[in-house]
CSV table of C-alpha atoms and ligand atoms in Angstrom, one decimal:
chain,number,residue,atom,x,y,z
A,10,MET,CA,147.6,135.4,202.9
A,11,LYS,CA,150.1,133.5,200.7
A,12,GLN,CA,153.7,134.2,200.9
A,13,PHE,CA,154.2,137.1,198.6
A,14,ASP,CA,157.0,139.4,198.7
A,15,ARG,CA,155.2,141.6,201.2
A,16,ASP,CA,157.4,144.6,200.9
A,17,ARG,CA,156.9,144.6,197.2
A,18,LEU,CA,153.2,144.3,197.6
A,19,LEU,CA,153.0,147.2,200.1
A,20,THR,CA,155.3,149.4,198.1
A,21,MET,CA,153.2,148.8,195.0
A,22,GLN,CA,150.1,149.6,196.9
A,23,LYS,CA,151.4,152.9,198.1
A,24,ASP,CA,153.0,153.8,194.8
A,25,SER,CA,149.8,152.9,192.9
A,26,ILE,CA,147.7,155.2,195.1
A,27,ASP,CA,150.2,158.0,194.6
A,28,LEU,CA,150.2,157.4,190.9
A,29,LEU,CA,146.4,157.6,190.6
A,30,LEU,CA,146.3,160.7,192.8
A,31,THR,CA,149.1,162.4,190.9
A,32,HIS,CA,147.4,161.8,187.6
A,33,GLN,CA,144.0,163.1,188.7
A,34,HIS,CA,143.6,166.3,186.7
A,35,PRO,CA,142.6,169.4,188.6
A,36,SER,CA,139.1,169.0,186.9
A,37,GLY,CA,138.7,165.7,188.7
A,38,SER,CA,139.2,163.4,185.7
A,39,PHE,CA,141.8,160.7,185.3
A,40,VAL,CA,144.0,160.3,182.3
A,41,ALA,CA,144.0,156.7,181.1
A,42,GLY,CA,147.7,156.4,180.2
A,43,PRO,CA,149.9,159.4,180.9
A,44,HIS,CA,152.7,158.4,178.6
A,45,PHE,CA,150.7,156.8,175.7
A,46,SER,CA,149.7,159.3,173.0
A,47,GLN,CA,146.3,157.6,172.3
A,48,TYR,CA,145.3,157.4,175.9
A,49,MET,CA,145.4,161.1,176.9
A,50,TYR,CA,141.7,161.0,177.6
A,51,CYS,CA,139.5,160.2,180.5
A,52,TRP,CA,137.4,157.1,179.9
A,53,LEU,CA,134.3,156.7,182.0
A,54,ARG,CA,135.0,153.0,182.1
A,55,ASP,CA,138.6,153.1,183.4
A,56,SER,CA,137.8,156.0,185.7
A,57,ALA,CA,134.9,154.3,187.5
A,58,TYR,CA,137.3,151.6,188.6
A,59,ILE,CA,140.1,154.0,189.3
A,60,ALA,CA,137.8,156.1,191.5
A,61,TYR,CA,136.5,153.0,193.2
A,62,SER,CA,140.0,151.8,194.0
A,63,LEU,CA,140.7,155.2,195.6
A,64,LEU,CA,137.5,154.8,197.6
A,65,LEU,CA,138.7,151.5,199.0
A,66,ALA,CA,142.0,153.3,199.8
A,67,HIS,CA,140.0,155.9,201.8
A,68,GLU,CA,140.9,158.6,199.3
A,69,THR,CA,137.2,159.6,199.4
A,70,GLU,CA,137.6,163.2,198.3
A,71,SER,CA,139.4,162.1,195.1
A,72,THR,CA,136.4,159.8,194.3
A,73,GLU,CA,134.0,162.7,195.0
A,74,ARG,CA,135.9,165.0,192.7
A,75,TYR,CA,135.8,162.4,189.9
A,76,ILE,CA,132.0,161.8,190.3
A,77,SER,CA,131.5,165.6,190.2
A,78,TRP,CA,133.5,165.8,187.0
A,79,ALA,CA,131.5,163.1,185.4
A,80,ALA,CA,128.2,164.6,186.7
A,81,GLN,CA,129.1,167.9,185.0
A,82,ILE,CA,129.5,166.0,181.7
A,83,LEU,CA,126.1,164.4,182.0
A,84,GLU,CA,124.5,167.8,182.8
A,85,LYS,CA,126.3,169.4,179.9
A,86,ASN,CA,124.7,166.7,177.6
A,87,GLU,CA,121.1,167.1,178.9
A,88,GLU,CA,120.0,168.6,175.6
A,89,LYS,CA,121.7,165.9,173.6
A,90,ILE,CA,119.9,163.2,175.7
A,91,LYS,CA,116.5,165.0,175.1
A,92,ARG,CA,117.2,165.2,171.4
A,93,LEU,CA,118.2,161.5,171.3
A,94,ALA,CA,114.9,160.6,172.9
A,95,ILE,CA,113.1,162.4,170.0
A,96,LEU,CA,115.2,160.9,167.3
A,97,ILE,CA,114.6,157.4,168.7
A,98,LEU,CA,110.9,158.1,168.9
A,99,GLN,CA,110.9,159.2,165.3
A,100,ASN,CA,112.9,156.2,164.3
A,101,SER,CA,115.5,158.5,162.7
A,102,PRO,CA,118.8,157.0,161.8
A,103,LEU,CA,121.4,157.7,164.5
A,104,GLU,CA,125.0,158.8,164.1
A,105,ASP,CA,127.7,158.5,166.7
A,106,ARG,CA,127.5,162.2,167.4
A,107,ASP,CA,123.9,161.8,168.5
A,108,LEU,CA,125.2,159.6,171.4
A,109,LEU,CA,127.4,160.3,174.4
A,110,GLY,CA,131.1,159.4,174.2
A,111,ALA,CA,133.0,156.8,176.2
A,112,ARG,CA,136.0,159.2,176.7
A,113,PHE,CA,136.5,162.9,177.0
A,114,SER,CA,139.3,165.3,177.2
A,115,LEU,CA,140.6,165.8,180.7
A,116,GLU,CA,138.7,169.1,180.8
A,117,GLY,CA,135.5,167.3,179.8
A,118,GLU,CA,135.3,168.2,176.1
A,119,ASP,CA,134.0,165.7,173.5
A,120,ASP,CA,136.6,163.7,171.6
A,121,GLN,CA,136.3,164.7,168.0
A,122,THR,CA,138.5,162.1,166.5
A,123,ASP,CA,137.0,159.2,164.5
A,124,TRP,CA,138.1,156.5,166.9
A,125,PRO,CA,134.9,154.6,167.9
A,126,ASN,CA,133.6,156.4,170.9
A,127,TYR,CA,130.1,155.0,171.3
A,128,GLN,CA,130.5,152.5,174.0
A,129,PRO,CA,127.9,153.0,176.7
A,130,ASP,CA,129.2,150.6,179.4
A,131,GLY,CA,130.8,153.5,181.3
A,132,TYR,CA,127.5,155.1,182.0
A,133,GLY,CA,126.3,152.0,183.9
A,134,SER,CA,129.7,151.9,185.7
A,135,PHE,CA,129.2,155.5,186.7
A,136,LEU,CA,125.9,154.7,188.4
A,137,TRP,CA,127.5,151.7,190.1
A,138,LEU,CA,130.4,153.9,191.3
A,139,VAL,CA,128.0,156.5,192.8
A,140,THR,CA,126.3,153.7,194.8
A,141,GLN,CA,129.7,152.4,196.0
A,142,TYR,CA,130.5,155.9,197.2
A,143,LEU,CA,127.1,156.2,199.0
A,144,GLU,CA,127.6,152.9,200.8
A,145,ALA,CA,131.2,153.7,201.8
A,146,THR,CA,130.2,157.1,203.2
A,147,ASN,CA,127.0,155.7,204.8
A,148,ARG,CA,124.7,158.0,202.9
A,149,GLN,CA,121.1,157.0,202.3
A,150,THR,CA,120.5,159.6,199.6
A,151,ILE,CA,122.2,160.9,196.5
A,152,PRO,CA,123.8,164.3,197.1
A,153,LEU,CA,121.7,167.1,195.6
A,154,GLU,CA,124.5,168.1,193.3
A,155,TRP,CA,124.6,164.7,191.6
A,156,GLU,CA,120.9,164.0,191.5
A,157,LYS,CA,120.4,165.5,188.0
A,158,ALA,CA,123.4,163.6,186.5
A,159,VAL,CA,122.2,160.4,188.0
A,160,SER,CA,118.7,160.9,186.6
A,161,LEU,CA,120.1,161.8,183.2
A,162,THR,CA,122.2,158.7,183.2
A,163,VAL,CA,119.2,156.5,184.0
A,164,GLN,CA,117.3,158.2,181.1
A,165,TYR,CA,120.2,157.7,178.8
A,166,ILE,CA,120.6,154.0,179.6
A,167,VAL,CA,116.9,153.4,179.1
A,168,LEU,CA,117.2,155.0,175.6
A,169,VAL,CA,120.3,153.3,174.4
A,170,TRP,CA,120.6,149.8,175.8
A,171,LYS,CA,118.9,148.2,172.8
A,172,LEU,CA,121.2,150.0,170.3
A,173,PRO,CA,124.2,148.3,168.8
A,174,SER,CA,127.5,149.8,170.0
A,175,SER,CA,131.2,149.3,170.0
A,176,ASP,CA,132.4,147.0,172.8
A,177,CYS,CA,134.5,148.1,175.7
A,178,TRP,CA,137.6,147.6,173.4
A,179,GLU,CA,136.4,150.1,170.7
A,180,GLU,CA,135.7,147.2,168.4
A,181,PHE,CA,132.7,145.4,166.7
A,182,PRO,CA,130.7,148.6,166.4
A,183,ASP,CA,127.5,147.0,165.1
A,184,LYS,CA,126.9,144.4,167.8
A,185,HIS,CA,125.1,144.0,171.1
A,186,HIS,CA,127.8,143.3,173.6
A,187,VAL,CA,127.0,141.2,176.6
A,188,SER,CA,129.6,142.8,179.0
A,189,THR,CA,128.3,146.2,178.0
A,190,LEU,CA,124.8,145.1,178.8
A,191,ALA,CA,126.1,143.8,182.1
A,192,CYS,CA,127.4,147.3,183.1
A,193,LEU,CA,124.1,149.0,182.0
A,194,ALA,CA,121.9,146.5,183.9
A,195,GLY,CA,124.3,146.5,186.9
A,196,GLY,CA,124.3,150.3,187.1
A,197,LEU,CA,120.5,150.4,187.1
A,198,ARG,CA,120.2,147.6,189.6
A,199,ALA,CA,122.7,149.3,191.9
A,200,ILE,CA,121.1,152.8,191.7
A,201,ALA,CA,117.4,151.8,191.8
A,202,PRO,CA,117.1,151.7,195.7
A,203,TYR,CA,118.2,155.4,195.8
A,204,LEU,CA,115.7,156.6,193.2
A,205,GLU,CA,112.2,158.0,193.7
A,206,ARG,CA,109.2,156.0,192.8
A,207,GLU,CA,108.6,156.5,189.1
A,208,GLU,CA,112.3,156.6,188.2
A,209,LYS,CA,113.0,153.6,190.4
A,210,GLU,CA,110.3,151.6,188.6
A,211,THR,CA,111.8,152.6,185.2
A,212,ALA,CA,115.3,151.5,186.4
A,213,CYS,CA,114.0,148.2,187.7
A,214,THR,CA,111.9,147.5,184.6
A,215,THR,CA,114.8,148.2,182.3
A,216,GLU,CA,117.2,146.2,184.3
A,217,THR,CA,114.8,143.2,184.1
A,218,ALA,CA,114.4,143.7,180.4
A,219,ILE,CA,118.2,143.7,179.9
A,220,ARG,CA,118.7,140.6,182.0
A,221,THR,CA,115.9,138.9,180.1
A,222,TYR,CA,117.4,139.9,176.8
A,223,ILE,CA,120.8,138.5,177.8
A,224,LEU,CA,119.3,135.3,178.9
A,225,ALA,CA,117.2,134.9,175.8
A,226,HIS,CA,120.3,135.3,173.7
A,227,ALA,CA,122.6,133.1,175.7
A,228,GLU,CA,124.3,130.3,173.8
A,229,LYS,CA,122.3,127.0,173.5
A,230,GLU,CA,125.2,125.2,175.3
A,231,GLY,CA,124.5,127.3,178.3
A,232,TYR,CA,127.0,130.2,178.5
A,233,PHE,CA,127.1,134.0,177.7
A,234,PRO,CA,128.8,135.0,174.4
A,235,LYS,CA,130.9,138.0,173.8
A,236,PHE,CA,128.2,139.6,171.7
A,237,ILE,CA,124.8,138.4,170.5
A,238,GLY,CA,125.3,136.0,167.7
A,239,SER,CA,129.0,135.1,168.5
A,240,SER,CA,130.0,131.8,170.0
A,241,PHE,CA,133.2,132.9,171.7
A,242,VAL,CA,133.7,134.5,175.0
A,243,ASP,CA,135.5,137.6,176.2
A,244,SER,CA,137.1,138.0,179.7
A,245,SER,CA,135.0,141.1,180.3
A,246,LEU,CA,132.0,138.8,180.7
A,247,VAL,CA,133.1,138.4,184.3
A,248,TRP,CA,131.3,141.8,184.8
A,249,LEU,CA,128.0,140.0,184.6
A,250,SER,CA,128.7,138.7,188.0
A,251,THR,CA,131.6,140.8,189.4
A,252,PRO,CA,131.1,143.5,190.2
A,253,TYR,CA,127.6,144.0,188.7
A,254,HIS,CA,125.7,140.9,190.0
A,255,VAL,CA,123.3,140.8,187.0
A,256,PHE,CA,123.7,137.0,187.4
A,257,GLU,CA,124.9,135.4,190.5
A,258,SER,CA,128.1,133.5,190.3
A,259,LYS,CA,126.4,130.2,190.9
A,260,HIS,CA,124.1,130.7,187.9
A,261,PRO,CA,124.9,127.7,185.6
A,262,PHE,CA,125.5,130.0,182.6
A,263,MET,CA,127.8,132.2,184.6
A,264,GLU,CA,129.7,129.2,185.8
A,265,LYS,CA,130.1,127.9,182.3
A,266,THR,CA,131.2,131.3,181.0
A,267,ILE,CA,133.9,131.5,183.7
A,268,ASP,CA,135.0,127.9,182.8
A,269,LEU,CA,135.3,128.9,179.1
A,270,ILE,CA,137.3,132.1,180.0
A,271,GLU,CA,139.6,129.9,182.1
A,272,ALA,CA,140.0,127.3,179.5
A,273,GLY,CA,140.6,129.6,176.5
A,274,LEU,CA,141.9,132.9,177.9
A,275,LEU,CA,143.8,132.3,181.1
A,276,HIS,CA,147.5,131.6,180.2
A,277,LYS,CA,150.7,131.7,182.1
A,278,GLY,CA,149.0,133.4,185.0
A,279,GLY,CA,147.2,136.2,183.2
A,280,THR,CA,144.0,136.8,181.1
A,281,GLN,CA,143.6,137.6,177.5
A,282,ARG,CA,140.6,139.6,176.1
A,283,TYR,CA,139.3,137.1,173.5
A,284,THR,CA,140.8,134.6,171.2
A,285,GLU,CA,140.7,136.7,168.0
A,286,ASP,CA,142.3,139.7,169.6
A,287,THR,CA,145.4,141.0,167.8
A,288,TYR,CA,145.9,144.4,169.4
A,289,TYR,CA,149.7,144.3,170.3
A,290,GLY,CA,149.4,140.6,169.4
A,291,GLY,CA,146.5,140.0,171.8
A,292,GLY,CA,148.4,139.5,175.0
A,293,LEU,CA,147.5,139.1,178.7
A,294,TRP,CA,145.6,142.1,180.1
A,295,LEU,CA,146.3,143.3,183.7
A,296,PRO,CA,142.8,144.9,184.2
A,297,LEU,CA,141.0,141.7,183.2
A,298,SER,CA,143.3,139.6,185.4
A,299,GLY,CA,142.3,141.9,188.2
A,300,PHE,CA,138.6,141.4,187.5
A,301,LEU,CA,138.9,137.6,187.3
A,302,GLY,CA,140.9,137.7,190.6
A,303,TRP,CA,138.1,139.8,192.2
A,304,HIS,CA,135.6,137.3,191.0
A,305,TYR,CA,137.6,134.5,192.6
A,306,VAL,CA,137.5,136.4,195.9
A,307,GLU,CA,133.7,136.6,195.6
A,308,THR,CA,133.5,132.9,194.9
A,309,ASP,CA,135.7,131.8,197.8
A,310,ARG,CA,138.6,130.8,195.4
A,311,LEU,CA,141.2,132.7,197.4
A,312,GLU,CA,144.2,130.9,196.3
A,313,GLU,CA,143.5,131.6,192.7
A,314,ALA,CA,142.8,135.2,193.5
A,315,GLU,CA,146.2,135.5,195.2
A,316,ASN,CA,147.9,133.8,192.2
A,317,LEU,CA,146.4,136.5,189.9
A,318,LEU,CA,147.5,139.2,192.3
A,319,GLY,CA,151.0,137.8,192.4
A,320,TRP,CA,151.0,137.7,188.6
A,321,ILE,CA,149.9,141.3,188.3
A,322,VAL,CA,152.6,142.4,190.8
A,323,ALA,CA,155.2,140.5,188.8
A,324,GLN,CA,154.4,142.5,185.7
A,325,GLY,CA,155.6,145.8,187.2
A,326,ASP,CA,158.6,147.4,185.5
A,327,HIS,CA,161.7,148.8,187.4
A,328,LEU,CA,159.5,151.7,188.6
A,329,GLY,CA,156.7,149.4,189.7
A,330,HIS,CA,154.6,150.7,186.8
A,331,LEU,CA,151.9,148.3,185.5
A,332,PRO,CA,151.2,148.1,181.7
A,333,GLU,CA,147.9,147.5,180.0
A,334,GLN,CA,149.0,144.1,178.8
A,335,VAL,CA,152.1,141.9,178.5
A,336,THR,CA,153.1,139.8,175.5
A,337,THR,CA,154.4,136.7,177.3
A,338,PHE,CA,151.5,134.9,175.6
A,339,THR,CA,149.7,136.3,172.5
A,340,ASN,CA,147.3,135.2,169.8
A,341,ASN,CA,149.6,136.5,167.1
A,342,ASN,CA,153.1,137.6,167.8
A,343,SER,CA,153.5,139.2,164.3
A,344,MET,CA,150.9,141.8,165.3
A,345,ILE,CA,153.1,143.3,168.1
A,346,SER,CA,155.4,145.4,165.9
A,347,PRO,CA,152.8,146.9,163.6
A,348,TRP,CA,151.1,148.3,166.7
A,349,GLU,CA,154.4,149.5,168.2
A,350,GLU,CA,155.1,151.3,164.9
A,351,ARG,CA,151.7,152.8,164.9
A,352,TRP,CA,151.3,153.9,168.5
A,353,GLY,CA,154.6,153.1,170.3
A,354,ALA,CA,155.2,150.7,173.2
A,355,ILE,CA,152.3,149.2,175.1
A,356,ALA,CA,150.8,151.8,177.5
A,357,CYS,CA,152.6,151.8,180.8
A,358,PRO,CA,151.6,152.9,183.3
A,359,LEU,CA,148.0,152.3,182.7
A,360,LEU,CA,145.9,153.8,185.5
A,361,TRP,CA,143.2,151.1,185.1
A,362,SER,CA,145.8,148.4,185.7
A,363,HIS,CA,147.0,150.0,188.9
A,364,ALA,CA,143.3,150.4,190.0
A,365,MET,CA,142.6,146.7,189.4
A,366,PHE,CA,145.7,145.8,191.3
A,367,LEU,CA,144.5,147.9,194.3
A,368,ILE,CA,140.9,146.6,194.1
A,369,LEU,CA,142.1,143.0,194.1
A,370,HIS,CA,144.5,143.5,196.9
A,371,PHE,CA,141.9,145.3,199.0
A,372,LYS,CA,139.3,142.6,198.3
A,373,ILE,CA,141.7,139.9,199.4
A,374,LEU,CA,142.6,141.8,202.6
A,375,GLN,CA,138.9,142.4,203.3
A,376,TYR,CA,138.1,138.7,202.7
A,377,ASN,CA,140.8,137.6,205.1
A,378,SER,CA,139.8,140.0,207.8
A,379,LYS,CA,136.1,139.5,207.7
A,380,GLY,CA,136.0,135.8,207.1
A,381,GLU,CA,134.4,133.8,204.3
A,382,LYS,CA,131.0,134.5,202.7
A,383,LYS,CA,131.5,138.3,203.2
A,384,TYR,CA,130.0,138.8,199.7
A,385,GLU,CA,126.8,137.0,200.2
A,386,LYS,CA,124.9,140.2,200.9
A,387,GLU,CA,125.7,141.5,197.5
A,388,ASN,CA,125.0,138.3,195.7
A,389,VAL,CA,121.2,138.6,195.7
A,390,PRO,CA,120.0,135.3,194.3
A,391,ARG,CA,118.1,135.4,191.0
B,15,BGC,C1,140.8,149.8,175.6
B,15,BGC,C2,139.7,150.5,176.4
B,15,BGC,C3,140.3,151.4,177.5
B,15,BGC,C4,141.3,152.3,176.9
B,15,BGC,C5,142.0,153.2,177.9
B,15,BGC,C6,141.7,150.9,175.0
B,15,BGC,O1,142.7,150.3,174.3
B,15,BGC,O2,140.2,149.2,174.5
B,15,BGC,O3,138.9,149.5,177.1
B,15,BGC,O4,139.3,152.0,178.1
B,15,BGC,O5,142.2,151.6,176.1
B,15,BGC,O6,142.6,152.4,178.9
């Protein structure tokens, strides 16, 4: 590995694990940002990666507790999912409250505020997380207590994948977001081998339909757009390949998408969300830099992965806390203070940033210890 300040790296690893464990609520949920008023919820998206990072850190019990928490939410919403199926069948107009939320109170209650909450990506990520847990614990079958939740999640994704939604940033509520579709297809693809016949077939058919839909709506120039009908990219498009393997990294559209992310969104060592972003100015996001670094590990670009890891570590404050984003490069500096006035300083620590630091660090360590091409198995060619 490159010459990092090793002590700093190891301290941050230990402190990050402690931080994530400390902020796991007794219910099993994880708060997104413990000191940021708007982030006192548990997002299924953030938490899938938080729980995965703890799995890599061998904190398996913590991951289990989180999955059980999310499973309870799914079960609690069984009636809502059944009702949704009827509404869709009847072609009835849908409201946000007919759909499942992206975030919940730490006790698992619905968020009743009017902040856009219909962003289904986290349900795909949940399925993927379950499969990562099964692999890590050498289980061939889904534990009985999670079976129903998994099945409900599959049903839910089958129902909603064609509906417009907000993206993973709570924005553009009436679009079809490609990185959201990546999570949904990726979750189905990961869970399918663990399902029984009919359900497995449904999962596989839907995954194929989503992939076909994404391909059919790719840009003529050969890349995947942020949402269907847009021409610009978003760094979250990395999810199409890492970790969800909906398209292999060598797929020409995937390669071009990564090229565009690098050309337009990678600045001063970190990654922006998208070029129009003005949230706190539209700075460099630590979670996304972690995903890009992880993608570099999977594509044998180790030096660039290490550079991103080094950049993330360097963003730690005097306590080693990692923020959501930094404003050393922004799209619009004049938009920093309006957000500060509205919601206070940028969220720090953000648990998702710590999780992505841990994941990237562990992936680099695994790559170095197991040798190159470790990820070929997961990269099933399409
Ligand atoms: C982001 C979401 C994230 C949430 C909590 C929001 O600002 O848009 O992607 O899940 O913060 O971290």
